Short mmCIF file of C-alpha atoms and ligand atoms in Angstrom, two decimals:
data_model
loop_
_atom_site.label_atom_id
_atom_site.label_comp_id
_atom_site.label_asym_id
_atom_site.label_seq_id
_atom_site.Cartn_x
_atom_site.Cartn_y
_atom_site.Cartn_z
CA MET S 29 -4.93 55.80 59.49
CA MET S 30 -1.29 56.59 60.02
CA LEU S 31 0.99 56.78 57.05
CA GLY S 32 4.03 54.60 57.84
CA ALA S 33 7.56 55.80 57.26
CA VAL S 34 8.01 53.07 54.72
CA GLN S 35 5.04 54.11 52.64
CA LEU S 36 6.28 57.69 52.67
CA GLY S 37 9.73 56.60 51.58
CA VAL S 38 8.26 54.48 48.86
CA LEU S 39 6.04 57.29 47.72
CA ALA S 40 9.06 59.56 47.42
CA ALA S 41 10.94 56.81 45.64
CA CYS S 42 8.09 56.25 43.19
CA ILE S 43 7.98 59.91 42.32
CA VAL S 44 11.67 60.24 41.67
CA VAL S 45 11.83 56.98 39.77
CA LEU S 46 8.65 57.22 37.76
CA VAL S 47 8.76 60.84 36.73
CA PRO S 48 12.08 60.68 34.85
CA MET S 49 11.13 57.28 33.47
CA ALA S 50 7.87 58.59 32.11
CA LEU S 51 9.72 61.55 30.60
CA ALA S 52 12.18 59.25 28.89
CA GLY S 53 9.45 57.01 27.53
CA TRP S 54 10.36 53.95 29.58
CA HIS S 55 13.39 52.73 27.74
CA LEU S 56 16.54 51.49 29.28
CA SER S 57 19.39 51.99 26.84
CA ARG S 58 22.73 52.91 28.30
CA ASN S 59 22.47 56.63 27.87
CA LYS S 60 18.99 56.60 29.24
CA VAL S 61 20.06 54.48 32.17
CA LEU S 62 22.67 57.08 32.93
CA PHE S 63 20.03 59.76 32.64
CA PHE S 64 17.77 57.92 35.09
CA SER S 65 20.43 57.52 37.65
CA GLY S 66 21.43 61.15 37.41
CA ALA S 67 17.86 62.20 37.96
CA LEU S 68 17.47 59.63 40.70
CA PHE S 69 20.54 60.59 42.66
CA ILE S 70 19.87 64.29 42.41
CA SER S 71 16.25 63.87 43.51
CA LEU S 72 17.21 61.62 46.37
CA ALA S 73 20.03 63.85 47.50
CA VAL S 74 17.59 66.74 47.53
CA ALA S 75 14.99 64.64 49.35
CA VAL S 76 17.44 63.42 51.96
CA HIS S 77 18.92 66.82 52.60
CA LEU S 78 15.66 68.71 52.66
CA SER S 79 13.74 66.25 54.79
CA PRO S 80 14.93 67.74 58.12
CA TYR S 81 13.47 71.08 56.98
CA PHE S 82 9.97 69.69 56.82
CA PRO S 83 9.14 69.24 60.49
CA SER S 84 5.50 69.87 59.64
CA LEU S 85 5.36 66.50 57.98
CA THR S 86 6.47 64.71 61.14
CA ASP S 87 4.09 66.83 63.17
CA PHE S 88 1.30 65.81 60.93
CA PHE S 89 2.21 62.10 61.01
CA PRO S 90 3.75 61.59 64.44
CA ASP S 91 4.34 57.99 63.40
CA VAL S 92 7.10 59.01 61.01
CA SER S 93 10.38 58.67 62.82
CA SER S 94 13.21 60.31 60.96
CA SER S 95 15.55 57.39 61.46
CA SER S 96 13.35 54.82 59.73
CA SER S 97 12.31 57.16 56.95
CA SER S 98 15.91 57.93 56.11
CA SER S 99 16.86 54.25 56.12
CA THR S 100 14.47 53.63 53.24
CA LEU S 101 15.98 56.52 51.37
CA VAL S 102 19.53 55.41 52.06
CA VAL S 103 18.78 52.04 50.50
CA LEU S 104 17.80 53.86 47.34
CA GLU S 105 20.57 56.39 47.46
CA ASN S 106 23.01 53.51 47.57
CA ARG S 107 21.49 51.43 44.77
CA GLU S 108 24.39 48.99 44.95
CA SER S 109 22.87 47.61 48.14
CA CYS S 110 19.79 46.66 46.11
CA ILE S 111 21.85 43.83 44.61
CA SER S 112 21.62 42.01 47.93
CA PHE S 113 17.80 42.01 47.75
CA LEU S 114 17.56 40.66 44.19
CA HIS S 115 16.95 37.07 45.30
CA ARG S 116 13.91 37.93 47.39
CA ILE S 117 11.57 36.12 45.07
CA GLN S 118 8.39 34.19 45.72
CA TRP S 119 7.18 31.20 43.73
CA LYS S 120 3.77 29.99 42.84
CA ASN S 121 2.92 26.55 41.48
CA HIS S 122 -0.20 26.59 39.36
CA PRO S 123 -2.09 23.37 38.76
CA ARG S 124 -2.97 23.25 35.06
CA ASN S 125 -5.14 20.29 34.19
CA MET S 126 -3.07 17.44 35.56
CA ASN S 127 0.24 19.29 35.16
CA PHE S 128 1.88 22.00 37.17
CA SER S 129 3.64 25.10 36.00
CA SER S 130 5.45 27.64 38.14
CA SER S 131 5.86 31.38 38.13
CA TRP S 132 7.76 33.87 40.25
CA LYS S 133 7.75 37.49 41.24
CA TRP S 134 9.72 39.70 43.56
CA MET S 135 8.38 39.87 47.12
CA LEU S 136 6.66 43.21 47.02
CA SER S 137 5.69 42.76 50.67
CA ASP S 138 9.38 43.36 51.43
CA GLU S 139 10.01 47.08 51.82
CA ASN S 140 13.55 46.87 50.44
CA VAL S 141 12.41 45.02 47.35
CA LEU S 142 9.69 47.58 46.83
CA ALA S 143 12.09 50.49 47.23
CA CYS S 144 14.60 48.96 44.81
CA ASP S 145 11.96 48.81 42.08
CA PHE S 146 13.19 45.70 40.25
CA GLN S 147 11.81 45.08 36.76
CA LYS S 148 11.16 42.03 34.63
CA LEU S 149 12.51 43.43 31.39
CA GLY S 150 10.74 42.85 28.09
CA ARG S 151 12.35 42.04 24.74
CA ASN S 152 12.90 45.63 23.69
CA ASP S 153 14.35 46.71 27.01
CA VAL S 154 16.75 43.76 27.09
CA GLY S 155 17.78 44.59 23.52
CA ASP S 156 18.39 48.19 24.52
CA LEU S 157 20.31 47.26 27.64
CA LEU S 158 22.57 44.74 25.88
CA ASN S 159 22.95 46.71 22.65
CA GLY S 160 26.58 46.64 21.57
CA SER S 161 27.60 44.17 24.28
CA TRP S 162 29.62 40.99 24.29
CA VAL S 163 28.17 38.44 26.69
CA MET S 164 30.03 35.23 27.53
CA VAL S 165 28.56 32.38 29.55
CA ALA S 166 30.91 29.54 30.48
CA GLY S 167 30.15 26.37 32.39
CA ASP S 168 28.20 23.13 32.30
CA SER S 169 24.59 22.28 31.47
CA GLN S 170 23.33 24.80 34.05
CA ALA S 171 25.12 27.52 32.12
CA ARG S 172 23.58 26.27 28.90
CA LEU S 173 20.08 26.43 30.37
CA PHE S 174 20.87 29.96 31.53
CA VAL S 175 21.88 30.94 27.97
CA LEU S 176 18.66 29.46 26.67
CA SER S 177 16.61 31.59 29.05
CA LEU S 178 18.62 34.69 28.17
CA LEU S 179 18.12 34.15 24.44
CA ASP S 180 14.44 33.48 25.04
CA LEU S 181 14.24 37.09 26.23
CA VAL S 182 16.12 38.49 23.23
CA LEU S 183 15.03 36.40 20.26
CA VAL S 184 11.63 35.67 18.76
CA GLU S 185 10.27 32.13 18.66
CA GLU S 186 11.30 31.36 15.02
CA GLU S 187 14.88 32.30 15.85
CA MET S 188 14.80 30.20 19.04
CA VAL S 189 14.04 26.99 17.14
CA ALA S 190 17.40 27.08 15.37
CA VAL S 191 19.23 28.15 18.54
CA ARG S 192 17.87 25.26 20.60
CA GLY S 193 19.19 22.74 18.08
CA GLU S 194 22.65 24.32 17.95
CA LEU S 195 23.03 25.04 21.64
CA PHE S 196 22.19 21.53 22.73
CA LYS S 197 24.73 19.78 20.57
CA ARG S 198 26.49 17.77 23.22
CA HIS S 199 29.45 19.39 24.96
CA SER S 200 30.30 22.05 22.44
CA ASP S 201 30.82 25.79 22.32
CA TYR S 202 28.29 28.06 20.70
CA HIS S 203 28.71 31.50 19.15
CA LEU S 204 25.95 33.83 18.06
CA VAL S 205 25.82 37.39 16.81
CA ILE S 206 22.42 39.06 16.83
CA ASP S 207 22.81 41.99 14.47
CA ARG S 208 19.39 43.39 15.22
CA VAL S 209 20.48 44.03 18.81
CA GLY S 210 24.23 44.33 18.24
CA LEU S 211 24.71 41.52 20.75
CA LYS S 212 27.57 39.05 20.59
CA LEU S 213 27.02 35.93 22.67
CA ASP S 214 29.41 33.11 23.46
CA PHE S 215 28.63 29.92 25.29
CA VAL S 216 31.83 28.14 26.30
CA TRP S 217 31.55 24.51 27.35
CA ALA S 218 33.58 24.37 30.56
CA PRO S 219 32.49 21.51 32.82
CA TYR S 220 35.32 21.90 35.35
CA VAL S 221 36.56 24.91 37.26
CA ASN S 222 40.02 24.51 35.73
CA ASN S 223 38.39 24.92 32.29
CA LEU S 224 37.08 28.28 33.54
CA THR S 225 40.52 29.20 34.85
CA HIS S 226 42.05 28.45 31.45
CA LEU S 227 39.39 30.60 29.82
CA ALA S 228 40.14 33.50 32.17
CA LEU S 229 43.86 33.23 31.43
CA GLU S 230 43.16 33.15 27.68
CA LEU S 231 40.96 36.24 27.84
CA ASN S 232 43.71 37.94 29.74
CA ARG S 233 46.37 36.93 27.22
CA ASN S 234 44.17 38.06 24.35
CA HIS S 235 43.56 41.46 25.96
CA SER S 236 39.93 41.00 25.04
CA CYS S 237 37.21 40.71 27.57
CA PRO S 238 33.43 40.39 27.37
CA ASP S 239 31.27 43.10 28.91
CA VAL S 240 29.37 40.47 30.85
CA LEU S 241 31.00 37.22 31.94
CA VAL S 242 28.88 34.53 33.61
CA MET S 243 30.69 31.46 34.95
CA GLY S 244 29.63 28.42 36.91
CA SER S 245 30.72 24.84 37.37
CA GLY S 246 30.62 22.19 40.08
CA LEU S 247 28.35 19.26 39.18
CA TRP S 248 30.94 17.48 37.03
CA HIS S 249 33.55 17.88 39.71
CA MET S 250 31.16 16.54 42.33
CA LEU S 251 30.35 13.52 40.19
CA HIS S 252 33.77 12.66 38.80
CA VAL S 253 36.27 14.03 41.32
CA ASN S 254 34.11 14.18 44.44
CA ASN S 255 36.56 16.07 46.60
CA ALA S 256 35.29 19.30 48.16
CA THR S 257 38.76 20.35 49.32
CA HIS S 258 40.04 20.10 45.78
CA TYR S 259 37.00 22.02 44.49
CA ASP S 260 37.63 24.77 47.01
CA ALA S 261 41.28 25.03 45.96
CA SER S 262 40.36 25.19 42.26
CA LEU S 263 37.85 27.99 42.98
CA GLN S 264 40.51 29.98 44.78
CA LEU S 265 42.76 29.65 41.76
CA LEU S 266 39.93 30.75 39.47
CA SER S 267 39.25 33.74 41.67
CA ARG S 268 42.90 34.82 41.41
CA SER S 269 42.88 34.24 37.65
CA VAL S 270 39.96 36.56 36.95
CA MET S 271 41.40 39.39 39.06
CA PRO S 272 43.63 40.73 36.25
CA LEU S 273 40.52 41.09 34.04
CA LEU S 274 39.15 43.56 36.54
CA VAL S 275 42.08 45.94 36.37
CA GLY S 276 42.07 46.04 32.58
CA LYS S 277 40.53 48.73 30.45
CA SER S 278 37.23 46.96 29.82
CA GLN S 279 36.05 45.80 33.20
CA PRO S 280 33.59 42.97 32.80
CA HIS S 281 30.55 42.45 34.96
CA LEU S 282 31.16 39.08 36.59
CA PHE S 283 28.43 36.65 37.70
CA TRP S 284 28.77 33.24 39.32
CA LEU S 285 26.08 30.74 38.41
CA GLY S 286 25.62 28.67 41.55
CA MET S 287 24.90 24.95 41.61
CA PRO S 288 21.27 23.83 41.76
CA THR S 289 19.67 22.10 44.71
CA LEU S 290 19.98 18.38 44.01
CA ILE S 291 16.95 16.24 44.82
CA HIS S 292 18.59 12.99 45.76
CA SER S 293 15.65 10.65 45.22
CA MET S 294 15.16 11.98 41.68
CA LEU S 295 18.76 11.62 40.45
CA ASN S 296 18.73 9.28 37.48
CA THR S 297 21.85 7.13 37.81
CA GLU S 298 23.26 4.99 40.58
CA GLU S 299 26.56 6.85 40.38
CA LYS S 300 24.86 10.20 40.92
CA ARG S 301 22.86 8.93 43.87
CA GLU S 302 26.00 7.50 45.41
CA ARG S 303 28.22 10.56 45.02
CA MET S 304 25.89 13.55 45.08
CA THR S 305 24.68 13.20 48.65
CA SER S 306 23.39 16.06 50.72
CA ALA S 307 26.61 15.98 52.79
CA THR S 308 28.68 16.41 49.61
CA GLN S 309 26.41 19.21 48.41
CA PHE S 310 26.86 20.95 51.71
CA ALA S 311 30.66 20.60 51.57
CA TYR S 312 30.74 21.98 48.01
CA GLY S 313 28.57 24.88 49.09
CA LEU S 314 31.03 25.69 51.85
CA GLY S 315 33.80 25.57 49.24
CA VAL S 316 32.13 28.30 47.20
CA ARG S 317 31.66 30.50 50.24
CA GLY S 318 35.21 29.90 51.48
CA ALA S 319 37.02 30.57 48.22
CA LYS S 320 36.82 34.39 48.13
CA LEU S 321 34.98 33.96 44.87
CA LEU S 322 31.82 35.90 45.61
CA ARG S 323 31.22 39.48 46.56
CA PRO S 324 31.91 41.26 48.80
CA GLY S 325 35.21 39.38 49.35
CA GLY S 326 35.60 38.24 45.74
CA PRO S 327 34.92 39.32 42.16
CA PHE S 328 31.64 37.55 41.29
CA VAL S 329 28.03 38.50 41.97
CA LEU S 330 26.18 35.29 42.86
CA LEU S 331 23.23 34.11 40.80
CA ASP S 332 21.92 31.77 43.44
CA ILE S 333 20.51 28.87 41.46
CA GLN S 334 20.52 26.81 44.63
CA SER S 335 17.95 28.95 46.41
CA LEU S 336 15.95 29.64 43.24
CA SER S 337 15.69 25.94 42.41
CA GLU S 338 15.01 24.95 46.00
CA ASN S 339 12.18 27.44 46.27
CA CYS S 340 10.69 26.49 42.93
CA GLY S 341 10.74 22.95 44.32
CA GLU S 342 10.65 19.42 43.03
CA ARG S 343 7.77 20.17 40.72
CA CYS S 344 10.23 22.23 38.69
CA THR S 345 12.58 19.36 37.81
CA GLU S 346 12.37 15.93 36.26
CA ASP S 347 15.83 14.60 37.08
CA GLY S 348 16.50 16.39 40.37
CA MET S 349 19.32 18.42 38.77
CA HIS S 350 18.17 20.27 35.65
CA TYR S 351 15.28 22.58 36.37
CA ASP S 352 12.50 24.10 34.28
CA GLY S 353 13.27 27.19 32.25
CA VAL S 354 11.47 29.40 34.75
CA VAL S 355 14.27 28.93 37.34
CA TYR S 356 16.98 30.12 34.93
CA GLU S 357 14.67 32.86 33.66
CA ALA S 358 14.53 34.23 37.22
CA ALA S 359 18.34 34.14 37.33
CA VAL S 360 18.51 36.04 34.02
CA HIS S 361 16.22 38.76 35.34
CA ILE S 362 18.30 38.99 38.50
CA MET S 363 21.41 39.46 36.37
CA LEU S 364 19.79 42.09 34.15
CA ASN S 365 18.65 44.07 37.18
CA ALA S 366 22.11 43.83 38.68
CA LEU S 367 23.50 45.19 35.39
CA LEU S 368 21.06 48.07 35.52
CA ILE S 369 22.16 48.84 39.06
CA GLN S 370 25.85 48.52 38.26
CA SER S 371 25.68 50.73 35.19
CA GLN S 372 23.98 53.38 37.26
CA GLN S 373 26.78 53.13 39.79
CA LYS S 374 29.30 53.83 37.08
CA LEU S 375 28.02 57.38 36.66
C1 LIG J 24 1.11 17.36 30.79
O1 LIG J 24 2.41 16.78 30.82
C2 LIG J 24 2.54 15.68 29.91
C3 LIG J 24 3.90 15.07 30.12
O2 LIG J 24 4.83 15.99 30.56
C4 LIG J 24 2.35 16.20 28.49
O3 LIG J 24 2.49 15.14 27.56
C5 LIG J 24 0.96 16.81 28.37
O4 LIG J 24 0.79 17.36 27.09
C6 LIG J 24 0.76 17.89 29.42
N1 LIG J 24 -0.61 18.35 29.40
C7 LIG J 24 -0.95 19.64 29.43
C8 LIG J 24 -2.40 19.92 29.42
O5 LIG J 24 -0.12 20.54 29.44
C1 LIG J 25 21.83 49.72 18.95
O1 LIG J 25 22.73 50.81 18.92
C2 LIG J 25 22.98 51.30 17.60
C3 LIG J 25 24.06 52.37 17.66
O2 LIG J 25 24.43 52.68 18.96
C4 LIG J 25 21.69 51.84 17.00
O3 LIG J 25 21.95 52.30 15.69
C5 LIG J 25 20.68 50.72 16.97
O4 LIG J 25 19.45 51.19 16.51
C6 LIG J 25 20.50 50.12 18.36
N1 LIG J 25 19.61 48.97 18.25
C7 LIG J 25 18.62 48.76 19.09
C8 LIG J 25 17.83 47.52 18.87
O5 LIG J 25 18.37 49.55 20.00
C1 LIG J 26 38.38 20.68 30.93
O1 LIG J 26 39.31 20.20 31.87
C2 LIG J 26 39.42 18.79 31.85
C3 LIG J 26 40.23 18.38 33.05
O2 LIG J 26 41.40 19.11 33.16
C4 LIG J 26 40.06 18.37 30.53
O3 LIG J 26 40.26 16.99 30.48
C5 LIG J 26 39.11 18.80 29.41
O4 LIG J 26 39.69 18.55 28.15
C6 LIG J 26 38.78 20.28 29.52
N1 LIG J 26 37.66 20.55 28.64
C7 LIG J 26 37.59 21.63 27.85
C8 LIG J 26 36.39 21.76 27.03
O5 LIG J 26 38.49 22.45 27.84
C1 LIG J 27 41.89 34.51 21.88
O1 LIG J 27 42.41 34.88 20.61
C2 LIG J 27 42.46 33.81 19.67
C3 LIG J 27 43.16 34.33 18.44
O2 LIG J 27 42.57 35.52 17.99
C4 LIG J 27 41.03 33.34 19.39
O3 LIG J 27 41.05 32.26 18.46
C5 LIG J 27 40.41 32.87 20.69
O4 LIG J 27 39.07 32.50 20.46
C6 LIG J 27 40.46 33.98 21.72
N1 LIG J 27 39.99 33.45 22.97
C7 LIG J 27 38.95 33.93 23.64
C8 LIG J 27 38.57 33.23 24.88
O5 LIG J 27 38.32 34.92 23.28
C1 LIG J 28 41.30 15.95 47.90
O1 LIG J 28 42.00 17.05 47.38
C2 LIG J 28 43.01 17.53 48.22
C3 LIG J 28 43.54 18.85 47.64
O2 LIG J 28 43.81 18.71 46.28
C4 LIG J 28 44.07 16.46 48.37
O3 LIG J 28 45.12 16.91 49.22
C5 LIG J 28 43.43 15.22 48.97
O4 LIG J 28 44.38 14.15 49.02
C6 LIG J 28 42.23 14.79 48.14
N1 LIG J 28 41.53 13.72 48.84
C7 LIG J 28 41.27 12.56 48.28
C8 LIG J 28 40.50 11.58 49.11
O5 LIG J 28 41.66 12.28 47.14
#
């Protein structure tokens, strides 16, 4: 059997990733993350530069073409490009008695996903990664569900009981400091994009900025304003308003929480069914893409709730709009992996 270029690349990747990780005892705190990336980049640089000097390898496996083997390595060398593969997730619906539950994992059949080595982080690793951070999530009920899934990864069940009660007080802000982890978390109720713009301006005025800022809004606008052109314009304004935050001293990591896929037949009021049509959804989606909001043209990394919810499917929602925790959990893990990648890039 021939050893494919991909397998070889992955093998090399596994060695350079796993060896330093094993040495460091598999923890992901900031300093250790920096250590990993140092080890990773050095090993890869060595691998990439030495590979031409091992012709014997290609002789031995004539299948290995140098161009495809180096493309796998380049993906890893430039970890930032891994961010674009983070949404390659597959879903599974499990029948459980008469009910269904869903789970997800990254598509390991995809060579890029495999090479990027994404991780579902456990409680201790999340605590380590976010230690000393200020995380702010601002938006509507989608943002609140995202916070819930994030806290689910940080807190233990007894602590979650109290949080659930507080967080779901209707339309209010929520502030939490978790001393154990040194994590400060703010949820800011901001149903409209202009609420987000005000928040960005206030952060700027205050000269204080969270380390991680997650924003997202659209459903309220779709329901109550129902004008995609206006939505697009308000997103452009938001995009300009967050720009000054990025040139400040503490540059936040910015994430945009996309709108979910709406399942029209399941929407629970007449007003929603009338206004939230698939044509409107499509127009609002174009607005987000046109507004220079998302990378690479704009400041935010997309957490694509639309594709995650669509792929989880209608079994994952009861009202066609708010999805089961597992959808937002996937988005949280995507964000955490993007943070890992971005902090490595800062080296
Ligand atoms: C199935 O779902 C129903 C309603 O959502 C719930 O009351 C019931 O406890 C669930 N059964 C199981 C076995 O999870
Ligand atoms: C967080 O960091 C502080 C100081 O940097 C350290 O004392 C503490 O043990 C850390 N906590 C966790 C949970 O890693
Ligand atoms: C959000 O913006 C709307 C519309 O401008 C405004 O009426 C509302 O008070 C704002 N809400 C918050 C929480 O700032
Ligand atoms: C800005 O500063 C004021 C005064 O310290 C504070 O009350 C407010 O919460 C701050 N705003 C944000 C968004 O951090
Ligand atoms: C939609 O918003 C745009 C931009 O704000 C405005 O020019 C237009 O008149 C609005 N359309 C409707 C039907 O209100």
